C-alpha cells in the first residue's frame, strides 16, 4: 500500500500544519514534524491557550502542559511547567534524555533550564489584562469554544509511514493553581500506536481524562473502527457519563496508518486542519449536539 504523508491538528492552525508539512518534505521524521509544528502555536502570542500568551490560572500564573509520543511508543511530558515558552521541546527531552516520562512543576522547569532553555515571562500584557478583568467577578465558568479554545494536538505520518504526535496547552484559563488537564497525559490528550494510528483531544480536560479518550480511539481503530467511528464513540462515552455535557466542549481528531482521518466533538464549531496531498485545509468537525 502506498504511504500517504499527512499532518492533522486541532483547530484552525494553518501555520503550524504548514511548518510540520515542510519538515516532512525535508525528509525528516513525523516526530520532528509534530514538535516543530506545535512550536509555531507555542510561540504565537495571540493564541491564548498555548505557550507564551496563554491565559493564566486564577492567581495569574501561566502553567503549561505538553507531551509527545513517537513511533516506538516512547512518551515524554511536562505538566504545570512555568516560564518556558516551548514545553513541547522539554517534553521531547524528558523522553530522550531522562529515565522518566513525566516531570512536573519546578522539577520540570529546573530540567528545562539545565537543558539550555531560557526562562522568560509568559504572561503577555493582553493576557494579564484579560485576567485582571476576570478577577473583578472571579467567576469560574468555562465558556464552550471560547475559554477552552486552541490547545494544539497534532498527529503526523512521515514518508516511511511512521506516526508521531504532540499536544501542548496552557490548559483551562483561570483554573485552580496546580490543575493539570488531559493534554499531557498519555492516553487521554494523546495516544500513538505505530501499528494502528493516533488520536488527540481538545476541550474540557477533566472529561477527557475520565474516559481516557485518545487511548480508547486507538483501541477502537485496532478493533476495526474507522477513525471517524472511533472519535464518535469516544465523544459518546463522555456524553453518556456527564449529564452536564451541554456546558462543555470535547473534541477529538484521529488518523489511522492508511492516512484516513476522523473528527468529532460535542458541540458545533470545533474545527481542525489537515495537510494532505499538498493541500492545507481547515475542516468543520461533525458534532453530537444537534
Ligand atoms: C485542558 N484540554 O487543559 C485542555 C484545554 C484545551 O483548547 O483543550 N483547550 O483541559
mmCIF file of C-alpha atoms and ligand atoms in Angstrom:
data_model
loop_
_atom_site.group_PDB
_atom_site.id
_atom_site.type_symbol
_atom_site.label_atom_id
_atom_site.label_comp_id
_atom_site.label_asym_id
_atom_site.label_seq_id
_atom_site.Cartn_x
_atom_site.Cartn_y
_atom_site.Cartn_z
ATOM 1 C CA UNK A 1 0.000 0.000 0.000
ATOM 2 C CA UNK A 2 1.299 3.496 -0.789
ATOM 3 C CA UNK A 3 2.292 5.665 2.142
ATOM 4 C CA UNK A 4 0.346 8.904 2.345
ATOM 5 C CA UNK A 5 2.120 11.507 4.487
ATOM 6 C CA UNK A 6 -0.277 13.646 6.459
ATOM 7 C CA UNK A 7 -0.447 16.259 9.185
ATOM 8 C CA UNK A 8 -3.638 16.797 11.184
ATOM 9 C CA UNK A 9 -4.131 19.212 14.068
ATOM 10 C CA UNK A 10 -6.892 20.529 16.306
ATOM 11 C CA UNK A 11 -8.396 23.960 15.491
ATOM 12 C CA UNK A 12 -7.505 26.412 12.751
ATOM 13 C CA UNK A 13 -3.717 26.296 12.747
ATOM 14 C CA UNK A 14 -2.561 26.544 9.099
ATOM 15 C CA UNK A 15 0.852 27.934 10.047
ATOM 16 C CA UNK A 16 1.511 25.009 12.373
ATOM 17 C CA UNK A 17 0.437 22.349 9.871
ATOM 18 C CA UNK A 18 2.421 24.157 7.156
ATOM 19 C CA UNK A 19 5.541 24.026 9.321
ATOM 20 C CA UNK A 20 5.059 20.333 10.089
ATOM 21 C CA UNK A 21 4.477 19.588 6.405
ATOM 22 C CA UNK A 22 7.646 21.481 5.447
ATOM 23 C CA UNK A 23 9.602 19.410 7.963
ATOM 24 C CA UNK A 24 8.184 16.205 6.429
ATOM 25 C CA UNK A 25 9.103 17.484 2.933
ATOM 26 C CA UNK A 26 12.693 17.863 4.119
ATOM 27 C CA UNK A 27 12.612 14.111 4.696
ATOM 28 C CA UNK A 28 12.574 14.423 8.468
ATOM 29 C CA UNK A 29 10.594 12.222 10.836
ATOM 30 C CA UNK A 30 6.995 12.603 11.964
ATOM 31 C CA UNK A 31 8.428 13.235 15.441
ATOM 32 C CA UNK A 32 10.382 16.274 14.195
ATOM 33 C CA UNK A 33 7.319 17.425 12.261
ATOM 34 C CA UNK A 34 4.920 17.439 15.214
ATOM 35 C CA UNK A 35 7.452 19.076 17.528
ATOM 36 C CA UNK A 36 8.253 21.833 15.041
ATOM 37 C CA UNK A 37 4.611 22.199 14.093
ATOM 38 C CA UNK A 38 3.200 22.789 17.559
ATOM 39 C CA UNK A 39 6.084 25.129 18.431
ATOM 40 C CA UNK A 40 4.531 27.585 15.969
ATOM 41 C CA UNK A 41 1.459 27.858 18.208
ATOM 42 C CA UNK A 42 3.509 27.903 21.407
ATOM 43 C CA UNK A 43 5.376 30.939 20.086
ATOM 44 C CA UNK A 44 2.205 32.730 18.922
ATOM 45 C CA UNK A 45 1.301 35.365 21.499
ATOM 46 C CA UNK A 46 -2.176 35.663 20.055
ATOM 47 C CA UNK A 47 -3.021 32.070 20.856
ATOM 48 C CA UNK A 48 -4.285 32.391 24.424
ATOM 49 C CA UNK A 49 -4.385 28.647 25.053
ATOM 50 C CA UNK A 50 -0.794 27.668 24.320
ATOM 51 C CA UNK A 51 2.721 28.728 25.315
ATOM 52 C CA UNK A 52 3.513 32.428 25.561
ATOM 53 C CA UNK A 53 0.307 34.464 25.718
ATOM 54 C CA UNK A 54 -1.571 31.571 27.308
ATOM 55 C CA UNK A 55 -4.187 32.701 29.818
ATOM 56 C CA UNK A 56 -3.083 32.215 33.436
ATOM 57 C CA UNK A 57 -4.613 30.362 36.351
ATOM 58 C CA UNK A 58 -6.704 32.185 38.959
ATOM 59 C CA UNK A 59 -3.580 33.525 40.638
ATOM 60 C CA UNK A 60 -2.019 34.866 37.464
ATOM 61 C CA UNK A 61 0.467 32.050 36.808
ATOM 62 C CA UNK A 62 0.799 30.744 33.255
ATOM 63 C CA UNK A 63 1.289 26.988 33.680
ATOM 64 C CA UNK A 64 1.762 24.726 30.687
ATOM 65 C CA UNK A 65 1.197 21.044 29.906
ATOM 66 C CA UNK A 66 2.742 19.282 26.901
ATOM 67 C CA UNK A 67 3.525 15.781 25.705
ATOM 68 C CA UNK A 68 4.994 13.994 22.734
ATOM 69 C CA UNK A 69 4.861 10.357 21.614
ATOM 70 C CA UNK A 70 6.886 8.610 18.930
ATOM 71 C CA UNK A 71 6.580 5.616 16.643
ATOM 72 C CA UNK A 72 8.197 3.297 19.176
ATOM 73 C CA UNK A 73 5.624 4.179 21.789
ATOM 74 C CA UNK A 74 8.080 6.339 23.707
ATOM 75 C CA UNK A 75 6.468 9.200 25.548
ATOM 76 C CA UNK A 76 7.667 12.332 27.312
ATOM 77 C CA UNK A 77 5.727 15.048 29.086
ATOM 78 C CA UNK A 78 5.833 18.075 31.337
ATOM 79 C CA UNK A 79 2.921 19.329 33.419
ATOM 80 C CA UNK A 80 2.386 22.605 35.234
ATOM 81 C CA UNK A 81 5.669 23.996 33.950
ATOM 82 C CA UNK A 82 6.186 27.764 34.184
ATOM 83 C CA UNK A 83 8.318 30.327 32.328
ATOM 84 C CA UNK A 84 9.316 28.030 29.485
ATOM 85 C CA UNK A 85 7.971 29.019 26.094
ATOM 86 C CA UNK A 86 8.383 25.671 24.375
ATOM 87 C CA UNK A 87 7.226 22.938 26.742
ATOM 88 C CA UNK A 88 6.881 20.513 23.814
ATOM 89 C CA UNK A 89 10.650 20.560 23.331
ATOM 90 C CA UNK A 90 11.175 19.995 27.058
ATOM 91 C CA UNK A 91 8.759 17.037 26.794
ATOM 92 C CA UNK A 92 10.855 15.610 23.981
ATOM 93 C CA UNK A 93 13.987 15.979 26.096
ATOM 94 C CA UNK A 94 12.267 14.214 29.005
ATOM 95 C CA UNK A 95 11.554 11.380 26.576
ATOM 96 C CA UNK A 96 15.012 11.228 25.071
ATOM 97 C CA UNK A 97 17.370 12.288 27.856
ATOM 98 C CA UNK A 98 15.881 11.059 31.135
ATOM 99 C CA UNK A 99 14.872 7.707 32.612
ATOM 100 C CA UNK A 100 11.393 9.181 33.221
ATOM 101 C CA UNK A 101 8.347 10.052 31.154
ATOM 102 C CA UNK A 102 6.715 12.884 33.070
ATOM 103 C CA UNK A 103 8.151 15.831 35.013
ATOM 104 C CA UNK A 104 6.014 18.327 36.912
ATOM 105 C CA UNK A 105 6.246 21.928 38.084
ATOM 106 C CA UNK A 106 9.551 23.156 39.468
ATOM 107 C CA UNK A 107 11.355 19.935 38.624
ATOM 108 C CA UNK A 108 10.286 20.237 35.013
ATOM 109 C CA UNK A 109 11.436 23.851 34.898
ATOM 110 C CA UNK A 110 14.747 23.020 36.524
ATOM 111 C CA UNK A 111 15.332 20.255 33.995
ATOM 112 C CA UNK A 112 14.461 22.658 31.172
ATOM 113 C CA UNK A 113 16.911 25.284 32.415
ATOM 114 C CA UNK A 114 19.648 22.686 32.838
ATOM 115 C CA UNK A 115 18.923 21.571 29.266
ATOM 116 C CA UNK A 116 19.526 25.081 27.946
ATOM 117 C CA UNK A 117 16.034 26.599 27.826
ATOM 118 C CA UNK A 118 15.886 30.243 28.927
ATOM 119 C CA UNK A 119 13.200 31.147 31.470
ATOM 120 C CA UNK A 120 11.011 34.042 30.443
ATOM 121 C CA UNK A 121 7.801 35.775 31.389
ATOM 122 C CA UNK A 122 4.892 34.164 29.539
ATOM 123 C CA UNK A 123 2.122 36.437 30.785
ATOM 124 C CA UNK A 124 1.623 38.944 27.974
ATOM 125 C CA UNK A 125 0.028 42.353 28.518
ATOM 126 C CA UNK A 126 -3.187 41.246 26.834
ATOM 127 C CA UNK A 127 -3.435 38.015 28.856
ATOM 128 C CA UNK A 128 -2.714 39.990 32.012
ATOM 129 C CA UNK A 129 -5.481 42.433 31.133
ATOM 130 C CA UNK A 130 -7.912 39.587 30.455
ATOM 131 C CA UNK A 131 -7.049 38.044 33.825
ATOM 132 C CA UNK A 132 -7.470 41.367 35.652
ATOM 133 C CA UNK A 133 -10.862 41.790 34.038
ATOM 134 C CA UNK A 134 -11.788 38.253 35.019
ATOM 135 C CA UNK A 135 -10.746 38.935 38.623
ATOM 136 C CA UNK A 136 -13.421 41.593 39.068
ATOM 137 C CA UNK A 137 -16.101 38.927 39.208
ATOM 138 C CA UNK A 138 -13.793 35.934 39.522
ATOM 139 C CA UNK A 139 -16.471 33.558 38.346
ATOM 140 C CA UNK A 140 -15.181 30.265 37.142
ATOM 141 C CA UNK A 141 -17.301 29.050 34.295
ATOM 142 C CA UNK A 142 -15.576 27.898 31.154
ATOM 143 C CA UNK A 143 -17.400 29.003 28.021
ATOM 144 C CA UNK A 144 -17.662 26.403 25.309
ATOM 145 C CA UNK A 145 -15.322 27.033 22.393
ATOM 146 C CA UNK A 146 -14.143 30.289 23.898
ATOM 147 C CA UNK A 147 -12.200 29.711 27.087
ATOM 148 C CA UNK A 148 -11.278 26.199 26.060
ATOM 149 C CA UNK A 149 -10.033 27.196 22.683
ATOM 150 C CA UNK A 150 -6.954 26.422 20.696
ATOM 151 C CA UNK A 151 -4.993 23.748 22.505
ATOM 152 C CA UNK A 152 -2.966 22.181 19.769
ATOM 153 C CA UNK A 153 -2.867 18.423 19.347
ATOM 154 C CA UNK A 154 -1.063 17.301 16.211
ATOM 155 C CA UNK A 155 -0.562 13.927 14.527
ATOM 156 C CA UNK A 156 1.720 13.276 11.548
ATOM 157 C CA UNK A 157 2.713 10.385 9.296
ATOM 158 C CA UNK A 158 6.062 10.674 7.516
ATOM 159 C CA UNK A 159 7.358 9.233 4.246
ATOM 160 C CA UNK A 160 8.295 5.985 5.979
ATOM 161 C CA UNK A 161 4.711 5.593 7.131
ATOM 162 C CA UNK A 162 5.621 6.169 10.778
ATOM 163 C CA UNK A 163 3.351 8.178 13.042
ATOM 164 C CA UNK A 164 4.058 10.527 15.958
ATOM 165 C CA UNK A 165 2.002 13.036 17.923
ATOM 166 C CA UNK A 166 2.295 16.103 20.137
ATOM 167 C CA UNK A 167 -0.079 18.065 22.323
ATOM 168 C CA UNK A 168 0.561 21.380 24.100
ATOM 169 C CA UNK A 169 -1.596 23.776 26.103
ATOM 170 C CA UNK A 170 -1.851 26.376 28.830
ATOM 171 C CA UNK A 171 -4.902 24.438 29.975
ATOM 172 C CA UNK A 172 -8.185 25.908 31.050
ATOM 173 C CA UNK A 173 -7.966 29.607 31.738
ATOM 174 C CA UNK A 174 -8.465 30.638 35.379
ATOM 175 C CA UNK A 175 -8.038 27.066 36.544
ATOM 176 C CA UNK A 176 -7.012 26.383 40.132
ATOM 177 C CA UNK A 177 -3.306 26.586 40.831
ATOM 178 C CA UNK A 178 -1.720 23.205 40.180
ATOM 179 C CA UNK A 179 -4.536 21.965 37.969
ATOM 180 C CA UNK A 180 -3.376 19.572 35.269
ATOM 181 C CA UNK A 181 -5.586 18.674 32.325
ATOM 182 C CA UNK A 182 -5.616 15.895 29.779
ATOM 183 C CA UNK A 183 -3.266 17.351 27.207
ATOM 184 C CA UNK A 184 -0.006 15.975 28.582
ATOM 185 C CA UNK A 185 -1.415 12.743 29.975
ATOM 186 C CA UNK A 186 -0.728 9.693 27.871
ATOM 187 C CA UNK A 187 -3.864 8.008 26.593
ATOM 188 C CA UNK A 188 -6.068 10.973 27.404
ATOM 189 C CA UNK A 189 -4.855 14.029 25.498
ATOM 190 C CA UNK A 190 -2.748 11.986 23.086
ATOM 191 C CA UNK A 191 -2.033 8.412 22.126
ATOM 192 C CA UNK A 192 0.039 6.914 19.322
ATOM 193 C CA UNK A 193 0.435 3.300 18.266
ATOM 194 C CA UNK A 194 2.533 2.894 15.153
ATOM 195 C CA UNK A 195 0.684 -0.306 14.232
ATOM 196 C CA UNK A 196 -2.689 1.411 14.245
ATOM 197 C CA UNK A 197 -2.674 5.225 14.242
ATOM 198 C CA UNK A 198 -3.111 8.074 16.695
ATOM 199 C CA UNK A 199 -5.604 10.367 18.372
ATOM 200 C CA UNK A 200 -5.564 13.649 20.271
ATOM 201 C CA UNK A 201 -8.056 15.752 22.201
ATOM 202 C CA UNK A 202 -9.136 19.288 22.962
ATOM 203 C CA UNK A 203 -11.728 20.782 25.288
ATOM 204 C CA UNK A 204 -12.645 20.045 28.885
ATOM 205 C CA UNK A 205 -9.659 18.029 30.049
ATOM 206 C CA UNK A 206 -11.356 16.613 33.144
ATOM 207 C CA UNK A 207 -13.860 14.790 30.921
ATOM 208 C CA UNK A 208 -11.191 13.512 28.543
ATOM 209 C CA UNK A 209 -9.171 12.205 31.489
ATOM 210 C CA UNK A 210 -12.130 10.343 32.993
ATOM 211 C CA UNK A 211 -12.738 8.456 29.766
ATOM 212 C CA UNK A 212 -9.099 8.077 28.582
ATOM 213 C CA UNK A 213 -10.337 9.183 25.197
ATOM 214 C CA UNK A 214 -7.283 9.061 22.935
ATOM 215 C CA UNK A 215 -6.307 5.555 24.030
ATOM 216 C CA UNK A 216 -9.915 4.478 23.545
ATOM 217 C CA UNK A 217 -9.932 5.809 19.977
ATOM 218 C CA UNK A 218 -6.727 3.986 19.043
ATOM 219 C CA UNK A 219 -8.015 0.747 20.561
ATOM 220 C CA UNK A 220 -11.326 1.074 18.700
ATOM 221 C CA UNK A 221 -9.400 1.557 15.448
ATOM 222 C CA UNK A 222 -7.428 -1.574 16.311
ATOM 223 C CA UNK A 223 -10.733 -3.416 16.519
ATOM 224 C CA UNK A 224 -11.648 -2.259 13.035
ATOM 225 C CA UNK A 225 -13.466 1.034 13.501
ATOM 226 C CA UNK A 226 -12.652 3.877 11.140
ATOM 227 C CA UNK A 227 -11.067 6.984 12.712
ATOM 228 C CA UNK A 228 -14.426 8.735 12.345
ATOM 229 C CA UNK A 229 -16.383 5.943 14.061
ATOM 230 C CA UNK A 230 -13.792 5.762 16.828
ATOM 231 C CA UNK A 231 -13.925 9.533 17.502
ATOM 232 C CA UNK A 232 -17.724 9.404 17.615
ATOM 233 C CA UNK A 233 -17.708 6.571 20.133
ATOM 234 C CA UNK A 234 -15.208 8.405 22.366
ATOM 235 C CA UNK A 235 -17.382 11.546 22.376
ATOM 236 C CA UNK A 236 -20.485 9.469 23.109
ATOM 237 C CA UNK A 237 -18.721 7.955 26.141
ATOM 238 C CA UNK A 238 -18.135 11.449 27.518
ATOM 239 C CA UNK A 239 -21.733 12.459 26.871
ATOM 240 C CA UNK A 240 -23.078 9.297 28.482
ATOM 241 C CA UNK A 241 -21.028 9.783 31.641
ATOM 242 C CA UNK A 242 -21.578 13.525 32.071
ATOM 243 C CA UNK A 243 -25.147 14.767 32.451
ATOM 244 C CA UNK A 244 -23.867 18.337 32.152
ATOM 245 C CA UNK A 245 -22.292 17.807 28.732
ATOM 246 C CA UNK A 246 -24.264 20.807 27.467
ATOM 247 C CA UNK A 247 -21.867 23.017 29.408
ATOM 248 C CA UNK A 248 -18.552 21.949 27.940
ATOM 249 C CA UNK A 249 -16.830 21.007 24.728
ATOM 250 C CA UNK A 250 -14.734 17.938 23.985
ATOM 251 C CA UNK A 251 -13.305 17.299 20.530
ATOM 252 C CA UNK A 252 -11.143 14.524 19.124
ATOM 253 C CA UNK A 253 -9.186 14.036 15.930
ATOM 254 C CA UNK A 254 -7.665 10.751 14.762
ATOM 255 C CA UNK A 255 -5.726 9.263 11.876
ATOM 256 C CA UNK A 256 -5.030 5.651 11.039
ATOM 257 C CA UNK A 257 -1.970 4.210 9.321
ATOM 258 C CA UNK A 258 -3.804 4.275 5.975
ATOM 259 C CA UNK A 259 -3.965 8.068 6.269
ATOM 260 C CA UNK A 260 -7.734 8.150 6.882
ATOM 261 C CA UNK A 261 -8.850 10.842 9.304
ATOM 262 C CA UNK A 262 -11.720 11.363 11.707
ATOM 263 C CA UNK A 263 -13.007 14.156 13.943
ATOM 264 C CA UNK A 264 -15.955 14.540 16.269
ATOM 265 C CA UNK A 265 -16.993 16.800 19.121
ATOM 266 C CA UNK A 266 -19.931 17.508 21.410
ATOM 267 C CA UNK A 267 -20.879 20.989 20.235
ATOM 268 C CA UNK A 268 -20.686 22.777 16.923
ATOM 269 C CA UNK A 269 -17.696 24.926 15.979
ATOM 270 C CA UNK A 270 -14.834 22.603 16.711
ATOM 271 C CA UNK A 271 -12.609 22.516 13.641
ATOM 272 C CA UNK A 272 -9.313 21.011 12.602
ATOM 273 C CA UNK A 273 -6.621 21.444 9.987
ATOM 274 C CA UNK A 274 -5.343 18.766 7.623
ATOM 275 C CA UNK A 275 -2.323 18.961 5.352
ATOM 276 C CA UNK A 276 -2.524 16.166 2.810
ATOM 277 C CA UNK A 277 -1.929 15.848 -0.935
ATOM 278 C CA UNK A 278 -0.260 19.280 -0.982
ATOM 279 C CA UNK A 279 -3.368 20.931 0.400
ATOM 280 C CA UNK A 280 -3.544 22.738 3.758
ATOM 281 C CA UNK A 281 -7.202 22.864 4.681
ATOM 282 C CA UNK A 282 -9.417 23.653 7.655
ATOM 283 C CA UNK A 283 -12.430 21.389 8.221
ATOM 284 C CA UNK A 284 -15.520 21.727 10.353
ATOM 285 C CA UNK A 285 -15.958 18.813 12.708
ATOM 286 C CA UNK A 286 -19.228 16.933 12.848
ATOM 287 C CA UNK A 287 -20.814 17.104 16.300
ATOM 288 C CA UNK A 288 -23.141 15.325 18.702
ATOM 289 C CA UNK A 289 -25.391 18.144 19.949
ATOM 290 C CA UNK A 290 -27.754 18.666 17.039
HETATM 291 C C1 LIG B 1 -7.182 21.165 29.157
HETATM 292 N N1 LIG B 1 -7.754 20.107 27.083
HETATM 293 O O1 LIG B 1 -6.219 21.570 29.804
HETATM 294 C C2 LIG B 1 -7.139 21.263 27.645
HETATM 295 C C3 LIG B 1 -7.760 22.549 27.246
HETATM 296 C C4 LIG B 1 -7.973 22.700 25.793
HETATM 297 O O2 LIG B 1 -8.244 24.047 23.954
HETATM 298 O O3 LIG B 1 -8.105 21.773 25.043
HETATM 299 N N2 LIG B 1 -8.032 23.885 25.273
HETATM 300 O O4 LIG B 1 -8.192 20.700 29.690
#
